[in-house]
Coordinates of C-alpha atoms in Angstrom, one line a residue:
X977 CA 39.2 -5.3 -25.7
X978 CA 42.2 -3.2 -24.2
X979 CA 42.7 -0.4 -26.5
X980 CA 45.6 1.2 -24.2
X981 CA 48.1 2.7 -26.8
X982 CA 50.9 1.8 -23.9
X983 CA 53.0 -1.3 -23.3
X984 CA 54.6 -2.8 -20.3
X985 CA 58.3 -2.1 -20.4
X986 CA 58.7 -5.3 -18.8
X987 CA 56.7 -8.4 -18.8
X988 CA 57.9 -12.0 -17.4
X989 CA 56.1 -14.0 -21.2
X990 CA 55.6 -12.5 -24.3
X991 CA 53.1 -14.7 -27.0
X992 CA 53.2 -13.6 -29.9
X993 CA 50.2 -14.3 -31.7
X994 CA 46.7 -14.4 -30.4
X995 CA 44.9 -17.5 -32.2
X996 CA 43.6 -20.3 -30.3
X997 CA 47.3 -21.6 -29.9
X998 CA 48.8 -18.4 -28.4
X999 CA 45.3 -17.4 -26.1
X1000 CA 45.1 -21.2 -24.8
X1001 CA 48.4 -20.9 -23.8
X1002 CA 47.7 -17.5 -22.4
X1003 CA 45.5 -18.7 -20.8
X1004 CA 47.5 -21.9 -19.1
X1005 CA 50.1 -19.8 -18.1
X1006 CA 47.9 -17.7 -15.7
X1007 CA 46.3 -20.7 -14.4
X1008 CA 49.9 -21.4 -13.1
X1009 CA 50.6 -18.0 -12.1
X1010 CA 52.5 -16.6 -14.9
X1011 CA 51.3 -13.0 -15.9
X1012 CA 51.5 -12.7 -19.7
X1013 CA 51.5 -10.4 -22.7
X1014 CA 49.9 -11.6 -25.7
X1015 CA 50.1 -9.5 -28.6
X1016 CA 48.4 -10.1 -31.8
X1017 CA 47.8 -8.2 -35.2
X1018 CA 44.5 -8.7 -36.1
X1019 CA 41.6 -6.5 -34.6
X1020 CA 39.8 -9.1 -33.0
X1021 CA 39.1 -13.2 -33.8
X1022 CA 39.2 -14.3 -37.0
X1023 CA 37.2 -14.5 -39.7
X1024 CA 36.3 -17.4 -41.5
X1025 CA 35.9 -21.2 -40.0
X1026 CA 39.7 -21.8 -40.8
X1027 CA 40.4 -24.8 -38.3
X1028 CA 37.4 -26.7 -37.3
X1029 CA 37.7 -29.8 -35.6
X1030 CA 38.7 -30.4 -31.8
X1031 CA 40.2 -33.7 -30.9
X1032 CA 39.1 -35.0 -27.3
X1033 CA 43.0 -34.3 -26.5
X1034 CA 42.2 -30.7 -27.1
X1035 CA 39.0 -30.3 -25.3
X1036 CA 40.9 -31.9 -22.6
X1037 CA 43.7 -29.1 -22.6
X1038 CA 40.4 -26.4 -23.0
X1039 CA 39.0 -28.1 -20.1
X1040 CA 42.0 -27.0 -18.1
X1041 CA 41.2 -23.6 -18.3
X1042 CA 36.9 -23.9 -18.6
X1043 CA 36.7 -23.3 -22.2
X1044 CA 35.5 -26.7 -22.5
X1045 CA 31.8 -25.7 -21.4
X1046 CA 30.6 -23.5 -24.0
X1047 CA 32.8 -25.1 -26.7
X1048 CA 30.4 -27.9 -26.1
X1049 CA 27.5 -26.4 -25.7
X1050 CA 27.8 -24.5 -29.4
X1051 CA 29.9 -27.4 -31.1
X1052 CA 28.9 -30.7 -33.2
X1053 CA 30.1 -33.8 -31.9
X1054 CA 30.8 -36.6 -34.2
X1055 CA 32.1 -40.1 -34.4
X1056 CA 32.6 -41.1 -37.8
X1057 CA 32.3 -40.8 -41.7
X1058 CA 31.5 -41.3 -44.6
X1059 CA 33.3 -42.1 -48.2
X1060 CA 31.9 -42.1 -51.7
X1061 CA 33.6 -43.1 -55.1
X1062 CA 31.6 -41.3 -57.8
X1063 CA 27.8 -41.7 -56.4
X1064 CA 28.4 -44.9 -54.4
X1065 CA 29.6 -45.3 -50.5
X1066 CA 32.7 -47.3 -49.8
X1067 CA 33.5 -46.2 -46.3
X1068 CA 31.5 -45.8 -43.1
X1069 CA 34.2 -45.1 -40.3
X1070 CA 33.7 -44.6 -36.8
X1071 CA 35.9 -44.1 -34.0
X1072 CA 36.7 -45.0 -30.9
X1073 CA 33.6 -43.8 -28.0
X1074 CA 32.4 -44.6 -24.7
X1075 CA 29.3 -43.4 -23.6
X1076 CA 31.4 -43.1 -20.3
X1077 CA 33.6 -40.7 -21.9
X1078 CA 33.9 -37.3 -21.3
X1079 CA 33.9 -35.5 -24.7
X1080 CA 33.2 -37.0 -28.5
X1081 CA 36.2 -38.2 -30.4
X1082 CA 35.5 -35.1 -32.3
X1083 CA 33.8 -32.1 -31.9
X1084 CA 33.1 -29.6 -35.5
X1085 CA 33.1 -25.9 -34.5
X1086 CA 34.8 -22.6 -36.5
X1087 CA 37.9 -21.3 -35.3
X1088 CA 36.4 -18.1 -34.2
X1089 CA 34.4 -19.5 -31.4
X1090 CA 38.0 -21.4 -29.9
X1091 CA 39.2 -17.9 -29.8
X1092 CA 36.7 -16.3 -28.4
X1093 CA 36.3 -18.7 -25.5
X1094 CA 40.2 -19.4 -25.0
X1095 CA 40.5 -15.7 -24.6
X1096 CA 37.3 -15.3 -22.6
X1097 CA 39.1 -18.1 -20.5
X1098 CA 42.4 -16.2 -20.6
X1099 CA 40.8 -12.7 -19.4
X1100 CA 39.0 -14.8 -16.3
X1101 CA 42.4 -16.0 -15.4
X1102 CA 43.6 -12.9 -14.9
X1103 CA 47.1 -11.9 -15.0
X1104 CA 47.0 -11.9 -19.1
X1105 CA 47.0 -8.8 -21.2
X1106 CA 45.8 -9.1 -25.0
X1107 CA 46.5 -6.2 -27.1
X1108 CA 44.8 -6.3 -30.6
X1109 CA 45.5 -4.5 -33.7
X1110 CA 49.4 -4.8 -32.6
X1111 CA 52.3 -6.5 -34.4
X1112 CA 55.7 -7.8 -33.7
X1113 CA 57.8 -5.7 -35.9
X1114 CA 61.6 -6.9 -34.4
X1115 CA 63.2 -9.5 -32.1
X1116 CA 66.2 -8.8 -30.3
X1117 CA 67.4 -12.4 -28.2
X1118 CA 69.6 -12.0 -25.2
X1119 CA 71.4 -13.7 -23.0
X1120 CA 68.4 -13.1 -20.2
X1121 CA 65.6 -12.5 -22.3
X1122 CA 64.2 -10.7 -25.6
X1123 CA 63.7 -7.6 -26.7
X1124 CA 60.2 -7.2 -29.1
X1125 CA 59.9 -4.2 -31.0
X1126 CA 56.2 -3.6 -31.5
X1127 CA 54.0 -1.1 -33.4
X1128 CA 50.3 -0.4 -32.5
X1129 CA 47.6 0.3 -34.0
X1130 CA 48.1 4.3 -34.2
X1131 CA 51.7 3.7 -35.5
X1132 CA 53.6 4.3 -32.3
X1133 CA 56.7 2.0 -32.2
X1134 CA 57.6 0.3 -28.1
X1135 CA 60.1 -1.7 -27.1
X1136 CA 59.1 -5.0 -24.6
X1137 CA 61.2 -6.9 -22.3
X1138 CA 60.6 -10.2 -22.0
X1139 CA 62.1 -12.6 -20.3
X1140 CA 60.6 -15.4 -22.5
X1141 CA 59.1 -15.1 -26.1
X1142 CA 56.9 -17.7 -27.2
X1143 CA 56.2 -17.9 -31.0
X1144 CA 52.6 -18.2 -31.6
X1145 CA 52.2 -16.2 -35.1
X1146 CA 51.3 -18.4 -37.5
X1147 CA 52.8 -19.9 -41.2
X1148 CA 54.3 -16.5 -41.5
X1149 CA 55.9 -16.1 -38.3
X1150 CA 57.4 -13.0 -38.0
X1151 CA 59.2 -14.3 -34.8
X1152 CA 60.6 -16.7 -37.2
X1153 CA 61.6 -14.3 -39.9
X1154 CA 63.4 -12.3 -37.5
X1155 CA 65.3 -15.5 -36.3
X1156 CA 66.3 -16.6 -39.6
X1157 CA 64.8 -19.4 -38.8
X1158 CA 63.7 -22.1 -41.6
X1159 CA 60.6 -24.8 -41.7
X1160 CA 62.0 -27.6 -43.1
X1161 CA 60.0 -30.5 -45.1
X1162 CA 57.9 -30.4 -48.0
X1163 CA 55.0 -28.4 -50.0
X1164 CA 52.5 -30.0 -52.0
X1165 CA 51.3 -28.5 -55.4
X1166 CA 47.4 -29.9 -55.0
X1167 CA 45.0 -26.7 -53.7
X1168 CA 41.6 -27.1 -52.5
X1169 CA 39.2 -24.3 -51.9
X1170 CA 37.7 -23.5 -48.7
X1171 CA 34.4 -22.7 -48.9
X1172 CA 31.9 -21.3 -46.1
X1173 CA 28.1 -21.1 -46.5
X1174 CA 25.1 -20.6 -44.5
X1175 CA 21.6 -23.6 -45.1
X1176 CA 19.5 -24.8 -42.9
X1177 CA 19.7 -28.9 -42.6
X1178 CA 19.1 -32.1 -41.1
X1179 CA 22.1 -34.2 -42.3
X1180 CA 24.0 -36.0 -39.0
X1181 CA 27.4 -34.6 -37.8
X1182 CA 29.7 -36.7 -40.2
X1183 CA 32.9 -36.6 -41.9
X1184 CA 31.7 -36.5 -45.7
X1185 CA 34.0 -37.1 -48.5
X1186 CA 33.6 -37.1 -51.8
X1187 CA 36.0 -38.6 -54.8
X1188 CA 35.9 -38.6 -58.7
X1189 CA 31.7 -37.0 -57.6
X1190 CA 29.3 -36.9 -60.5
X1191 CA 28.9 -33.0 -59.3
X1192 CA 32.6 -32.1 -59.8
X1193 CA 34.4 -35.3 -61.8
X1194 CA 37.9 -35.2 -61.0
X1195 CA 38.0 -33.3 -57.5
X1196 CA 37.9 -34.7 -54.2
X1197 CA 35.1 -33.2 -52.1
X1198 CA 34.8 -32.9 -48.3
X1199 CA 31.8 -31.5 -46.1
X1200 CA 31.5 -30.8 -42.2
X1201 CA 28.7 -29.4 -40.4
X1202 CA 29.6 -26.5 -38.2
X1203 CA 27.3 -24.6 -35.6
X1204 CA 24.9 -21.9 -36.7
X1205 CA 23.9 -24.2 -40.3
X1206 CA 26.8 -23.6 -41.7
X1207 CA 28.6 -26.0 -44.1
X1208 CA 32.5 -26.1 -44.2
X1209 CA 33.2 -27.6 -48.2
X1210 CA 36.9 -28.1 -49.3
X1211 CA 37.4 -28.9 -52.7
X1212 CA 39.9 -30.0 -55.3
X1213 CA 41.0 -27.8 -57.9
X1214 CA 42.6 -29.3 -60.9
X1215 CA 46.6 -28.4 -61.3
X1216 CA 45.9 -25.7 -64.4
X1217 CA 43.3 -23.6 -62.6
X1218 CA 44.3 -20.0 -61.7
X1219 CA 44.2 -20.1 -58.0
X1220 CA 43.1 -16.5 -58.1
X1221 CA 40.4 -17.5 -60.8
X1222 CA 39.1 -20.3 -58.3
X1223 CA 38.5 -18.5 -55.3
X1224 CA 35.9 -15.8 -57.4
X1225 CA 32.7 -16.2 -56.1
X1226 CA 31.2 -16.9 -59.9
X1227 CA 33.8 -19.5 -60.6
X1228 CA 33.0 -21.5 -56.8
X1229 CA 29.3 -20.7 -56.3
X1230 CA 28.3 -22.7 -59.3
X1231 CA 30.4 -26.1 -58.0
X1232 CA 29.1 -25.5 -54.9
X1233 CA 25.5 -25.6 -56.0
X1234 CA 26.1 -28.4 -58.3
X1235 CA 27.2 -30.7 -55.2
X1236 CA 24.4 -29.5 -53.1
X1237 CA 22.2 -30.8 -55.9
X1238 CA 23.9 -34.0 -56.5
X1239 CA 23.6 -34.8 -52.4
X1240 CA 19.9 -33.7 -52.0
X1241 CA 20.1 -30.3 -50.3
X1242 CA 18.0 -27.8 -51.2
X1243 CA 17.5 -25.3 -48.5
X1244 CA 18.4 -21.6 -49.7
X1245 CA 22.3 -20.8 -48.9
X1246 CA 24.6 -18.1 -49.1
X1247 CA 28.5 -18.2 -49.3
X1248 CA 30.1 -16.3 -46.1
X1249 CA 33.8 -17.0 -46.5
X1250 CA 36.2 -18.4 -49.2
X1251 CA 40.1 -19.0 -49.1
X1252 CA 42.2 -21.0 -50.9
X1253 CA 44.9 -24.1 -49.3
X1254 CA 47.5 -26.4 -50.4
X1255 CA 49.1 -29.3 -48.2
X1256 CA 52.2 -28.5 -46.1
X1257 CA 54.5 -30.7 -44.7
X1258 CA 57.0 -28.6 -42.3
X1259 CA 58.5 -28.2 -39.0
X1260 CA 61.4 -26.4 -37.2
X1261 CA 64.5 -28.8 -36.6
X1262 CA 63.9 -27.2 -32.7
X1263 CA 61.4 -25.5 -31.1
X1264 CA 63.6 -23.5 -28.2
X1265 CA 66.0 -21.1 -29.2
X1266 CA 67.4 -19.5 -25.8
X1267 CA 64.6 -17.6 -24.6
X1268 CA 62.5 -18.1 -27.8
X1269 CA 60.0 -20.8 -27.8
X1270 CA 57.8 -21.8 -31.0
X1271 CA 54.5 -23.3 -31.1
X1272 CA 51.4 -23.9 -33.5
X1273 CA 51.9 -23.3 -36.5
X1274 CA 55.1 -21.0 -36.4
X1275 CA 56.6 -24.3 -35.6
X1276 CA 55.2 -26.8 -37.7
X1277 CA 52.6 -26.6 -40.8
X1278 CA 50.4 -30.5 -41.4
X1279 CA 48.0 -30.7 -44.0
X1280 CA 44.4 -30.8 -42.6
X1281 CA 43.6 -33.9 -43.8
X1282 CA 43.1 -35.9 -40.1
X1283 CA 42.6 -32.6 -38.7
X1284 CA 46.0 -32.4 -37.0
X1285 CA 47.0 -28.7 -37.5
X1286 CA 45.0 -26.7 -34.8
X1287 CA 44.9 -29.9 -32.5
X1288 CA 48.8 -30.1 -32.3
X1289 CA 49.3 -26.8 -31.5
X1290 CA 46.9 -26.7 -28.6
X1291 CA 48.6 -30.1 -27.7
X1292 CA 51.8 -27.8 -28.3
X1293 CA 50.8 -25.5 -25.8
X1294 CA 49.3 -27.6 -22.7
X1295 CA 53.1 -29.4 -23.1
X1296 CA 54.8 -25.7 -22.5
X1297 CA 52.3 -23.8 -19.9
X1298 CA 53.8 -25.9 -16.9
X1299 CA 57.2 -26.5 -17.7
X1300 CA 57.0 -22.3 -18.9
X1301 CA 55.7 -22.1 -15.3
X1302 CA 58.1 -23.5 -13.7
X1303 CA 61.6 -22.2 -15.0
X1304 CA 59.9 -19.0 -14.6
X1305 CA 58.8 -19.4 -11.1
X1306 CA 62.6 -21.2 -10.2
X1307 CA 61.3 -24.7 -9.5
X1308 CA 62.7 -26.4 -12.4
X1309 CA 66.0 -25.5 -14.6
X1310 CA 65.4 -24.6 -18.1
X1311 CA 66.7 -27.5 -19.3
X1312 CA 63.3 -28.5 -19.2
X1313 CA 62.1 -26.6 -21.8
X1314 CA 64.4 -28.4 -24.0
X1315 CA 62.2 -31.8 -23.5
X1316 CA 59.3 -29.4 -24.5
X1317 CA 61.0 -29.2 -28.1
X1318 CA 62.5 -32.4 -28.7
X1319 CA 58.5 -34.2 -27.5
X1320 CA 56.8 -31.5 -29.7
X1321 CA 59.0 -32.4 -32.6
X1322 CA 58.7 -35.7 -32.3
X1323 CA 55.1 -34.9 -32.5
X1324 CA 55.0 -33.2 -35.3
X1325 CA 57.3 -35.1 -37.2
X1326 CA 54.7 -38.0 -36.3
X1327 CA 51.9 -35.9 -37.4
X1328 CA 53.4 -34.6 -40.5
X1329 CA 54.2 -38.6 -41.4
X1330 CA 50.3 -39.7 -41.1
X1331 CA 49.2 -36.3 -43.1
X1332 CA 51.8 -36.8 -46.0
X1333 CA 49.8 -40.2 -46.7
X1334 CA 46.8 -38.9 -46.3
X1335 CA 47.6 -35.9 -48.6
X1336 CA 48.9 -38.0 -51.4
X1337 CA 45.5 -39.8 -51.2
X1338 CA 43.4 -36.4 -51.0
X1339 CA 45.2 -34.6 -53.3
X1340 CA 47.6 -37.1 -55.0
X1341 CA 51.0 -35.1 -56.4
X1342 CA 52.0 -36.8 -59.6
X1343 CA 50.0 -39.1 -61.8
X1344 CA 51.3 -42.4 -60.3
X1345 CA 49.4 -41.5 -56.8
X1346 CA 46.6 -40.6 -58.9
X1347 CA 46.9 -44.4 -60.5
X1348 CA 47.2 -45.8 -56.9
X1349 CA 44.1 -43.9 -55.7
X1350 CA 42.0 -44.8 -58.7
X1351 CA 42.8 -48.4 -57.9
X1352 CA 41.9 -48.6 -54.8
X1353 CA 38.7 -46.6 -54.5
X1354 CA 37.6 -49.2 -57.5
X1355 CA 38.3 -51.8 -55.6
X1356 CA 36.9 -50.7 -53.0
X1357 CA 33.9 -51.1 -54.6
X1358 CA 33.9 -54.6 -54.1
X1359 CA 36.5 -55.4 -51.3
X1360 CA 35.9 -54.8 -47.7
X1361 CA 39.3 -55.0 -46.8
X1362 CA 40.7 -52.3 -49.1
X1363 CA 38.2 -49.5 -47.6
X1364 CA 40.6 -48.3 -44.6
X1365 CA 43.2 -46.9 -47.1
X1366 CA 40.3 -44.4 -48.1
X1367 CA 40.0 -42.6 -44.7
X1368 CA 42.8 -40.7 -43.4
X1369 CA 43.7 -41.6 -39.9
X1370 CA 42.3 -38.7 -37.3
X1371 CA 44.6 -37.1 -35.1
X1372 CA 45.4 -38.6 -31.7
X1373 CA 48.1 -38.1 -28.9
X1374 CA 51.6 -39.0 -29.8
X1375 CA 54.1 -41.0 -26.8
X1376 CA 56.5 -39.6 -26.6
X1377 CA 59.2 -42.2 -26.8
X1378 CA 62.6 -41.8 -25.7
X1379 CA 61.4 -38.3 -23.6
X1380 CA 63.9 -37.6 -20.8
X1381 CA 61.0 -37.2 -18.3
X1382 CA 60.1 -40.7 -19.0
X1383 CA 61.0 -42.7 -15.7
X1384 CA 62.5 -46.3 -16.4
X1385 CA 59.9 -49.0 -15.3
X1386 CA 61.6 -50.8 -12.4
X1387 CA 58.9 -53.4 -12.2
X1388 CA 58.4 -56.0 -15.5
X1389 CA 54.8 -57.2 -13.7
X1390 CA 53.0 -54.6 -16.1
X1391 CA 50.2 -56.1 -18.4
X1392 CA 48.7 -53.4 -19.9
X1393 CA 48.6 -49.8 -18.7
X1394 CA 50.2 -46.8 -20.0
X1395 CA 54.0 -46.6 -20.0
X1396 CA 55.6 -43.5 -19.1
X1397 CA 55.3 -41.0 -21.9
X1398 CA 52.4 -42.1 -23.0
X1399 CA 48.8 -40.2 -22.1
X1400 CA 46.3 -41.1 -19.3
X1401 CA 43.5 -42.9 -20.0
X1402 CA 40.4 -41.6 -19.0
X1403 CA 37.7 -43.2 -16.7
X1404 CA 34.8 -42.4 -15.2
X1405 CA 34.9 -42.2 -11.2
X1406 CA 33.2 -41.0 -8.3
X1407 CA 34.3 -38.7 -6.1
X1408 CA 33.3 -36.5 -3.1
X1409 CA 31.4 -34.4 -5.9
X1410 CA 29.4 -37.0 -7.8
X1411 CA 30.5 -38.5 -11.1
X1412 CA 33.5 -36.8 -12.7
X1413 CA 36.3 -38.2 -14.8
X1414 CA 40.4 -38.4 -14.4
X1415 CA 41.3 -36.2 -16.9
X1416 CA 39.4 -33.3 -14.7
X1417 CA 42.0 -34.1 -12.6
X1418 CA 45.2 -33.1 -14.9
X1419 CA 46.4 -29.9 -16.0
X1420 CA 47.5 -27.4 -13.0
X1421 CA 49.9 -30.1 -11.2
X1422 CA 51.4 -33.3 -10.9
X1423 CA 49.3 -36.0 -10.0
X1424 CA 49.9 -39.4 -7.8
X1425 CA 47.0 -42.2 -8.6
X1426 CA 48.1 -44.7 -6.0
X1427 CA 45.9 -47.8 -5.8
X1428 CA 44.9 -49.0 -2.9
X1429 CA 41.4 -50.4 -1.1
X1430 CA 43.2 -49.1 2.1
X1431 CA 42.3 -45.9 3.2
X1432 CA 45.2 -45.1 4.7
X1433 CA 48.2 -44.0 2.9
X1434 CA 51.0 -45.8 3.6
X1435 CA 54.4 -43.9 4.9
X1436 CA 56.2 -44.2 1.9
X1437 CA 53.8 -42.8 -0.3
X1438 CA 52.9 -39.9 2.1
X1439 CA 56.6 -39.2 2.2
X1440 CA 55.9 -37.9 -1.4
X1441 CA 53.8 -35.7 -0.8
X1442 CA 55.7 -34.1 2.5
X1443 CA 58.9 -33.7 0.3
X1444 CA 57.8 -31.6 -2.4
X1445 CA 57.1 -28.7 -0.3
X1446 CA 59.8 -26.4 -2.2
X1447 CA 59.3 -27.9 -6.1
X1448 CA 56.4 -28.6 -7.9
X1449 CA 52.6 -29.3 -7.0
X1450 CA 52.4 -32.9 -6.1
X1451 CA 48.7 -34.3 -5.5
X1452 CA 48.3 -37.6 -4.4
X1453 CA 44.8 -39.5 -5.2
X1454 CA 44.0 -42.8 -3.8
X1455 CA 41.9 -44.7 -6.4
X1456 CA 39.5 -47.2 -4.3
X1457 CA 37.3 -49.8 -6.2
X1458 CA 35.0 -49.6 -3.2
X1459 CA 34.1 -47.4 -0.1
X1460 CA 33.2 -43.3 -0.1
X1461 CA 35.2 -41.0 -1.7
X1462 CA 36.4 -37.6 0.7
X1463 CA 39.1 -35.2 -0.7
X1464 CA 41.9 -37.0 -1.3
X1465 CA 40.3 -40.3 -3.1
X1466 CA 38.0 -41.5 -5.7
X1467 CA 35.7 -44.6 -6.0
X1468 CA 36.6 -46.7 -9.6
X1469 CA 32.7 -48.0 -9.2
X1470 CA 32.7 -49.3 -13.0
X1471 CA 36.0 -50.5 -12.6
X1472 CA 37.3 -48.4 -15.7
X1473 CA 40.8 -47.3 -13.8
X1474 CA 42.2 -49.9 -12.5
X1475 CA 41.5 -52.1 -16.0
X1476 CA 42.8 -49.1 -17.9
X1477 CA 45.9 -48.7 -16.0
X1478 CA 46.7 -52.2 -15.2
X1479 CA 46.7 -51.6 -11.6
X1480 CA 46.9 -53.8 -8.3
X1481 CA 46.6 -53.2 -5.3
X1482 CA 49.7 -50.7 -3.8
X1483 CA 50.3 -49.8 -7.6
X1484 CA 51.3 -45.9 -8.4
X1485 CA 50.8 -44.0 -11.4
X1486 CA 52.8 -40.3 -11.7
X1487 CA 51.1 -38.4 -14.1
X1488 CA 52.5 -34.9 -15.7
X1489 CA 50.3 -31.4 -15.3
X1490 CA 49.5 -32.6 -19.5
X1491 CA 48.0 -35.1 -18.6
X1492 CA 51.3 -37.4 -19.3
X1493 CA 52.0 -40.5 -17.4
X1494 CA 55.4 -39.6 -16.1
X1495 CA 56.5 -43.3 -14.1
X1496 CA 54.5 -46.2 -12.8
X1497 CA 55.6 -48.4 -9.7
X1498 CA 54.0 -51.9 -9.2
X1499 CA 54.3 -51.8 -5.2
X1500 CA 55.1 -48.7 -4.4
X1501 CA 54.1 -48.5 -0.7
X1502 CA 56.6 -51.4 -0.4
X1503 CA 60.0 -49.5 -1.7
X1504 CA 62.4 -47.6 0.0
X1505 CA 60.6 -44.8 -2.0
X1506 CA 62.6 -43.7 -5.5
X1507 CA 59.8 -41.7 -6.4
X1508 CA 60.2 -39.3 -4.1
X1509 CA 63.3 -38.2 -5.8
X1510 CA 61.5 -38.3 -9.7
X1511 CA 60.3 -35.2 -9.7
X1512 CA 63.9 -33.4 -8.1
X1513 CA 65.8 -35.4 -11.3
X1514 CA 63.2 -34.6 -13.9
X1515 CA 63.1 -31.2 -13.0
X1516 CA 66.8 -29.6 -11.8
X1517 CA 69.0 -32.4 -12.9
X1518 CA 68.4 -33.0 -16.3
X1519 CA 71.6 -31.7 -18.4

């Protein structure tokens, strides 16, 4: 760790923050060339197992940058859950999962380790400079850039130029405070506490939940397995607890106990870690504010329940590293940035919407919720069809409807496929390498998957690629359902690409650096060739 009491008087990004959100992007950035000064408060990683869950979305985005290897090697994949009402089970969920897939729907793994490998990730990047034990103190916005007043670990007081501030500090955003800036949305009264302890067992990877339990009548309880046999347990506390008198180890070790009992573990166990949360619903109107950017959770707070807090702010960050990247590096006006707020809000708004119903079922705010959740866990008892209000829809990419990077579809042929600002599917393909997937493909440039069984590219697709010599990275990939893959194409062997997009033959898909499909052309080697003006619009024209 860089103990180096002195700061660059100048740097070109400035993240404040260095959780998962602010390393990740870190991280990003000097995959596209952008040197960066992350500055953070804490000593080191965190403590506790805070967030736990990774989305695939977000082992996608950590894939970008190799943090996807270990995080997979020490994590717990899972695919599903289960609900009880008192002692009985009435839910088993799973989700969506292809064996062809690249990672689990979900992957269970404490917060620490995301740090430790996004920063690992960051440092191999080079170009990014983590200072611990140092804390914004001011924020001075101009017209060209930001001023950050800093202090350091031995008290000493610096100033830093920046010419672009991202706001990665957390619920308490200093950044924010300093802006006068104001979340907007709601709180929930309902706490649970957070509980971590270490015991051996053989239980699968599940999502466990817990209502009314014989263990703890009245609470909701839910479990996850973590690396290194340790249990994550959130629990209810009733409205007239003293949330200082339930986080005391003699007041939570008891409950704790008592559930293990009721659910058949009894391996020894020790408590490691115990905080105290309560649902919030919030966001920031906009995310850009001149040459201040906020992500994470300085920009928006969602309850956990669908595990949508850490996820959207890594999904947060893989939508700012390349359009960061290129206003910085001139390619693109920084009008673009603007699409990175009004996508992210529409995001989080989306998010926030799925976690306030989940939240009013988890912990319900006023007796009448209570009623509602009472009813339908009874009947749920009974009634198949009711059992899908009990399980709080998990996290998954948003669309971005309505994005100004979304190009209008000039062809109405389309059955099925992704439209534009919606995400890529994934498939499993061959290329020169062996078997990889698409998604591997994403994340440092734009991307072309033209669909053809001929092998050679035909002059108005190649045009494409010979006009973006002075803006943005533009790869083209042919995707073949036959032949031998070589540098430039991949073989669809099972078929899973061209189903997935919809494609014909001459079809063309123009994917974003996040993984974002960006426009899609039916015949595209038989136009004049719009799309080789896409990228000049979407980039320096929009207003």
């Amino acid at each position: 760790m860089n103990t180096e009491p002195f700061l660059p008087a100048h740097v070109p990004v400035l993240i404040a923050g260095g959780g998962p959100v602010g390393l990740t992007l870190a991280a990003l950035l000097a995959n596209h060339g952008v040197s960066c000064l992350v500055l953070e408060a804490d000593a080191s990683w965190c403590e506790g197992s805070r967030a736990i869950c990774l989305s695939r979305r977000s082992l996608e985005i950590l894939g970008w940058v190799g943090a996807d290897r270990p995080l997979c090697a020490k994590g717990l994949p899972w695919i599903g859950g289960r609900s009880y009402f008192r002692g009985t089970e009435v839910l088993h969920f799973e989700m969506p999962s292809d064996p062809a897939e690249r990672f689990a729907p979900m992957v269970n793994i404490q917060q620490y380790y995301i740090e430790q490998y996004a920063h690992a990730a960051a440092v191999r990047a080079g170009g990014v400079d983590v200072r611990w034990s140092t804390r914004v103190s001011a924020v001075r916005p101009q017209a060209d850039g930001v001023v950050v007043d800093c202090q350091t670990e031995n008290g000493r007081t610096h100033s830093v130029r920046a010419d672009w501030l991202v706001a990665c500090d957390g619920g308490r955003s200093t950044v924010r405070e300093q802006l006068g800036l104001q979340l907007e949305g709601m709180q929930y009264e309902g706490r649970y506490v957070i509980v971590d302890i270490e015991q051996d067992t053989r239980r699968r990877v599940e999502r466990l939940a817990w209502f009314d339990p014989p263990s703890n009548p009245g609470s909701t309880i839910l479990m996850h397995r973590q690396p290194d046999n340790i249990w994550r347990i959130d629990y209810q506390v009733a409205d007239h607890e003293d949330p200082a008198e339930a986080v005391k180890p003699e007041n939570v070790l008891p409950r704790v106990q008592a559930h293990l009992d009721m659910i058949g573990e009894t391996a020894p166990w020790k408590p490691l870690w115990i905080s105290i949360y309560n649902a919030k619903c919030l966001t920031l109107p906009r995310y850009r504010h001149g040459r201040v950017l906020f992500a994470g959770d300085a920009a928006h707070l969602v309850p956990i329940f669908g595990v949508r807090g850490l996820n959207s702010g890594l999904d947060d960050a893989g939508n700012l590293a390349w359009k960061l990247a290129l206003v910085q590096g001139g390619r693109a006006a920084d009008a673009l940035l603007d699409s990175y707020s009004s996508e992210r809000v529409l995001a989080a708004r989306e998010n926030i919407a799925f976690g306030a119903k989940s939240t009013e079922f988890m912990a319900p705010p006023h007796h009448g919720f209570a009623l509602l959740r009472q009813a339908a866990l009874r009947l749920a008892l009974v009634e198949p069809g009711v059992r899908s209000l009990i399980n709080p829809r998990q996290t998954s990419a948003v669309e971005y409807l309505d994005s100004p990077l979304n190009q209008p579809d000039p062809d109405t042929s389309f059955v099925g496929g992704p439209r534009a600002g919606m995400p890529a599917p994934e498939a499993r393909l061959r290329t020169w390498q062996g078997m990889s997937h698409l998604t591997e493909l994403f994340g440092n440039e734009f991307v072309a998957l033209y669909f053809s069984n001929d092998a050679q590219l035909p002059n108005a697709v190649q045009r494409v690629v010979d006009s973006r010599s002075d803006a943005a990275a533009l790869r083209v990939i042919r995707v073949s359902a036959e032949g031998s893959p070589d540098l430039h194409s991949v073989v669809d062997e099972l078929g899973q690409a061209w189903q997935r997009y919809g494609a014909m033959q001459g079809t063309l898909y123009l994917i974003r650096p996040d993984g974002y499909v960006m426009g899609r052309w039916r015949e595209a080697a038989s136009r004049s060739m719009d799309i080789d003006r896409v990228l000049e619009r979407a980039l320096k024209d929009l207003s």
